[in-house]
JSON list of C-alpha atoms in Angstrom, two decimals:
[
{"chain": "A", "resi": 1, "resn": "UNK", "atom": "CA", "xyz": [53.31, -60.30, -253.73]},
{"chain": "A", "resi": 2, "resn": "UNK", "atom": "CA", "xyz": [51.68, -58.43, -250.91]},
{"chain": "A", "resi": 3, "resn": "UNK", "atom": "CA", "xyz": [49.06, -59.18, -248.35]},
{"chain": "A", "resi": 4, "resn": "UNK", "atom": "CA", "xyz": [47.16, -57.52, -245.58]},
{"chain": "A", "resi": 5, "resn": "UNK", "atom": "CA", "xyz": [44.87, -58.65, -242.85]},
{"chain": "A", "resi": 6, "resn": "UNK", "atom": "CA", "xyz": [42.45, -56.46, -241.02]},
{"chain": "A", "resi": 7, "resn": "UNK", "atom": "CA", "xyz": [39.65, -56.72, -238.50]},
{"chain": "A", "resi": 8, "resn": "UNK", "atom": "CA", "xyz": [36.63, -54.54, -237.78]},
{"chain": "A", "resi": 9, "resn": "UNK", "atom": "CA", "xyz": [36.75, -55.50, -234.10]},
{"chain": "A", "resi": 10, "resn": "UNK", "atom": "CA", "xyz": [39.59, -55.86, -231.63]},
{"chain": "A", "resi": 11, "resn": "UNK", "atom": "CA", "xyz": [41.92, -58.53, -232.97]},
{"chain": "A", "resi": 12, "resn": "UNK", "atom": "CA", "xyz": [42.92, -59.76, -229.54]},
{"chain": "A", "resi": 13, "resn": "UNK", "atom": "CA", "xyz": [46.38, -58.27, -230.02]},
{"chain": "A", "resi": 14, "resn": "UNK", "atom": "CA", "xyz": [46.86, -54.66, -228.93]},
{"chain": "A", "resi": 15, "resn": "UNK", "atom": "CA", "xyz": [49.67, -54.14, -231.45]},
{"chain": "A", "resi": 16, "resn": "UNK", "atom": "CA", "xyz": [47.24, -55.05, -234.25]},
{"chain": "A", "resi": 17, "resn": "UNK", "atom": "CA", "xyz": [44.44, -52.47, -234.02]},
{"chain": "A", "resi": 18, "resn": "UNK", "atom": "CA", "xyz": [41.13, -52.84, -235.82]},
{"chain": "A", "resi": 19, "resn": "UNK", "atom": "CA", "xyz": [39.94, -50.70, -238.70]},
{"chain": "A", "resi": 20, "resn": "UNK", "atom": "CA", "xyz": [36.80, -48.64, -238.84]},
{"chain": "A", "resi": 21, "resn": "UNK", "atom": "CA", "xyz": [34.27, -49.74, -241.47]},
{"chain": "A", "resi": 22, "resn": "UNK", "atom": "CA", "xyz": [35.22, -46.93, -243.86]},
{"chain": "A", "resi": 23, "resn": "UNK", "atom": "CA", "xyz": [38.91, -47.84, -243.54]},
{"chain": "A", "resi": 24, "resn": "UNK", "atom": "CA", "xyz": [38.06, -51.45, -244.37]},
{"chain": "A", "resi": 25, "resn": "UNK", "atom": "CA", "xyz": [36.13, -50.36, -247.46]},
{"chain": "A", "resi": 26, "resn": "UNK", "atom": "CA", "xyz": [39.11, -48.25, -248.50]},
{"chain": "A", "resi": 27, "resn": "UNK", "atom": "CA", "xyz": [41.49, -51.19, -247.99]},
{"chain": "A", "resi": 28, "resn": "UNK", "atom": "CA", "xyz": [39.29, -53.48, -250.07]},
{"chain": "A", "resi": 29, "resn": "UNK", "atom": "CA", "xyz": [39.10, -50.84, -252.83]},
{"chain": "A", "resi": 30, "resn": "UNK", "atom": "CA", "xyz": [42.93, -50.36, -252.70]},
{"chain": "A", "resi": 31, "resn": "UNK", "atom": "CA", "xyz": [43.17, -54.33, -253.03]},
{"chain": "A", "resi": 32, "resn": "UNK", "atom": "CA", "xyz": [40.86, -54.38, -256.07]},
{"chain": "A", "resi": 33, "resn": "UNK", "atom": "CA", "xyz": [42.68, -51.48, -257.71]},
{"chain": "A", "resi": 34, "resn": "UNK", "atom": "CA", "xyz": [46.11, -53.01, -256.98]},
{"chain": "A", "resi": 35, "resn": "UNK", "atom": "CA", "xyz": [44.90, -56.24, -258.61]},
{"chain": "A", "resi": 36, "resn": "UNK", "atom": "CA", "xyz": [43.66, -54.24, -261.59]},
{"chain": "A", "resi": 37, "resn": "UNK", "atom": "CA", "xyz": [46.94, -52.31, -261.84]},
{"chain": "A", "resi": 38, "resn": "UNK", "atom": "CA", "xyz": [49.29, -55.28, -261.49]},
{"chain": "A", "resi": 39, "resn": "UNK", "atom": "CA", "xyz": [47.24, -58.01, -263.14]},
{"chain": "A", "resi": 40, "resn": "UNK", "atom": "CA", "xyz": [48.10, -60.21, -260.16]},
{"chain": "A", "resi": 41, "resn": "UNK", "atom": "CA", "xyz": [45.75, -62.66, -258.49]},
{"chain": "A", "resi": 42, "resn": "UNK", "atom": "CA", "xyz": [43.98, -61.62, -255.34]},
{"chain": "A", "resi": 43, "resn": "UNK", "atom": "CA", "xyz": [42.33, -63.83, -252.73]},
{"chain": "A", "resi": 44, "resn": "UNK", "atom": "CA", "xyz": [40.04, -62.32, -250.13]},
{"chain": "A", "resi": 45, "resn": "UNK", "atom": "CA", "xyz": [39.76, -64.48, -247.04]},
{"chain": "A", "resi": 46, "resn": "UNK", "atom": "CA", "xyz": [36.86, -64.64, -244.57]},
{"chain": "A", "resi": 47, "resn": "UNK", "atom": "CA", "xyz": [34.73, -61.61, -245.37]},
{"chain": "A", "resi": 48, "resn": "UNK", "atom": "CA", "xyz": [32.03, -61.35, -242.73]},
{"chain": "A", "resi": 49, "resn": "UNK", "atom": "CA", "xyz": [29.72, -58.94, -244.49]},
{"chain": "A", "resi": 50, "resn": "UNK", "atom": "CA", "xyz": [27.90, -59.05, -247.77]},
{"chain": "A", "resi": 51, "resn": "UNK", "atom": "CA", "xyz": [28.74, -55.35, -248.21]},
{"chain": "A", "resi": 52, "resn": "UNK", "atom": "CA", "xyz": [31.96, -56.34, -250.03]},
{"chain": "A", "resi": 53, "resn": "UNK", "atom": "CA", "xyz": [30.20, -58.54, -252.58]},
{"chain": "A", "resi": 54, "resn": "UNK", "atom": "CA", "xyz": [29.16, -55.84, -255.12]},
{"chain": "A", "resi": 55, "resn": "UNK", "atom": "CA", "xyz": [32.73, -54.52, -255.36]},
{"chain": "A", "resi": 56, "resn": "UNK", "atom": "CA", "xyz": [34.15, -58.04, -255.74]},
{"chain": "A", "resi": 57, "resn": "UNK", "atom": "CA", "xyz": [31.47, -59.02, -258.26]},
{"chain": "A", "resi": 58, "resn": "UNK", "atom": "CA", "xyz": [32.17, -55.92, -260.33]},
{"chain": "A", "resi": 59, "resn": "UNK", "atom": "CA", "xyz": [35.90, -56.61, -260.30]},
{"chain": "A", "resi": 60, "resn": "UNK", "atom": "CA", "xyz": [35.33, -60.20, -261.45]},
{"chain": "A", "resi": 61, "resn": "UNK", "atom": "CA", "xyz": [33.03, -58.94, -264.21]},
{"chain": "A", "resi": 62, "resn": "UNK", "atom": "CA", "xyz": [35.90, -56.69, -265.30]},
{"chain": "A", "resi": 63, "resn": "UNK", "atom": "CA", "xyz": [38.04, -59.80, -265.70]},
{"chain": "A", "resi": 64, "resn": "UNK", "atom": "CA", "xyz": [40.16, -59.44, -262.56]},
{"chain": "A", "resi": 65, "resn": "UNK", "atom": "CA", "xyz": [41.48, -62.66, -261.07]},
{"chain": "A", "resi": 66, "resn": "UNK", "atom": "CA", "xyz": [39.88, -62.31, -257.64]},
{"chain": "A", "resi": 67, "resn": "UNK", "atom": "CA", "xyz": [38.63, -65.18, -255.52]},
{"chain": "A", "resi": 68, "resn": "UNK", "atom": "CA", "xyz": [36.85, -65.11, -252.17]},
{"chain": "A", "resi": 69, "resn": "UNK", "atom": "CA", "xyz": [36.62, -67.65, -249.39]},
{"chain": "A", "resi": 70, "resn": "UNK", "atom": "CA", "xyz": [34.59, -67.44, -246.21]},
{"chain": "A", "resi": 71, "resn": "UNK", "atom": "CA", "xyz": [33.08, -69.71, -243.58]},
{"chain": "A", "resi": 72, "resn": "UNK", "atom": "CA", "xyz": [29.39, -70.19, -242.75]},
{"chain": "A", "resi": 73, "resn": "UNK", "atom": "CA", "xyz": [29.56, -68.71, -239.26]},
{"chain": "A", "resi": 74, "resn": "UNK", "atom": "CA", "xyz": [30.90, -65.43, -240.67]},
{"chain": "A", "resi": 75, "resn": "UNK", "atom": "CA", "xyz": [27.70, -65.06, -242.67]},
{"chain": "A", "resi": 76, "resn": "UNK", "atom": "CA", "xyz": [25.07, -66.57, -240.38]},
{"chain": "A", "resi": 77, "resn": "UNK", "atom": "CA", "xyz": [25.71, -65.12, -236.92]},
{"chain": "A", "resi": 78, "resn": "UNK", "atom": "CA", "xyz": [24.43, -61.65, -236.08]},
{"chain": "A", "resi": 79, "resn": "UNK", "atom": "CA", "xyz": [26.57, -59.51, -233.80]},
{"chain": "A", "resi": 80, "resn": "UNK", "atom": "CA", "xyz": [23.43, -58.38, -232.01]},
{"chain": "A", "resi": 81, "resn": "UNK", "atom": "CA", "xyz": [22.69, -61.98, -231.02]},
{"chain": "A", "resi": 82, "resn": "UNK", "atom": "CA", "xyz": [26.12, -62.79, -229.61]},
{"chain": "A", "resi": 83, "resn": "UNK", "atom": "CA", "xyz": [26.51, -62.02, -225.90]},
{"chain": "A", "resi": 84, "resn": "UNK", "atom": "CA", "xyz": [29.25, -59.59, -224.92]},
{"chain": "A", "resi": 85, "resn": "UNK", "atom": "CA", "xyz": [32.51, -61.42, -224.35]},
{"chain": "A", "resi": 86, "resn": "UNK", "atom": "CA", "xyz": [31.35, -64.59, -226.12]},
{"chain": "A", "resi": 87, "resn": "UNK", "atom": "CA", "xyz": [34.68, -65.31, -227.75]},
{"chain": "A", "resi": 88, "resn": "UNK", "atom": "CA", "xyz": [33.51, -68.79, -228.71]},
{"chain": "A", "resi": 89, "resn": "UNK", "atom": "CA", "xyz": [30.87, -67.30, -231.00]},
{"chain": "A", "resi": 90, "resn": "UNK", "atom": "CA", "xyz": [31.83, -69.62, -233.83]},
{"chain": "A", "resi": 91, "resn": "UNK", "atom": "CA", "xyz": [30.42, -72.48, -231.77]},
{"chain": "A", "resi": 92, "resn": "UNK", "atom": "CA", "xyz": [27.61, -70.56, -230.13]},
{"chain": "A", "resi": 93, "resn": "UNK", "atom": "CA", "xyz": [24.05, -71.23, -231.19]},
{"chain": "A", "resi": 94, "resn": "UNK", "atom": "CA", "xyz": [21.41, -68.65, -230.20]},
{"chain": "A", "resi": 95, "resn": "UNK", "atom": "CA", "xyz": [18.53, -69.99, -228.15]},
{"chain": "A", "resi": 96, "resn": "UNK", "atom": "CA", "xyz": [14.99, -69.81, -229.56]}
]
């Protein structure tokens, strides 16, 4: 069993640097291919972009045992609408 966790923004911990978007795509591809190679189950937790969905959908169509779980705020908030430094963004509601 293996796992990895990565962020596209600062994680809040300097020893745990973020990935660039292309590195994240590469990591997700390595996860799908590792699942394909080993036949193991894979669970992707809290994706915050729909960009990953085609790759995951394709892998599931190929019969891979991949599941995905996210939370509504990861898919409904836009980074452009969150004020700088608003670390409570999961509870923040943009004004009209």
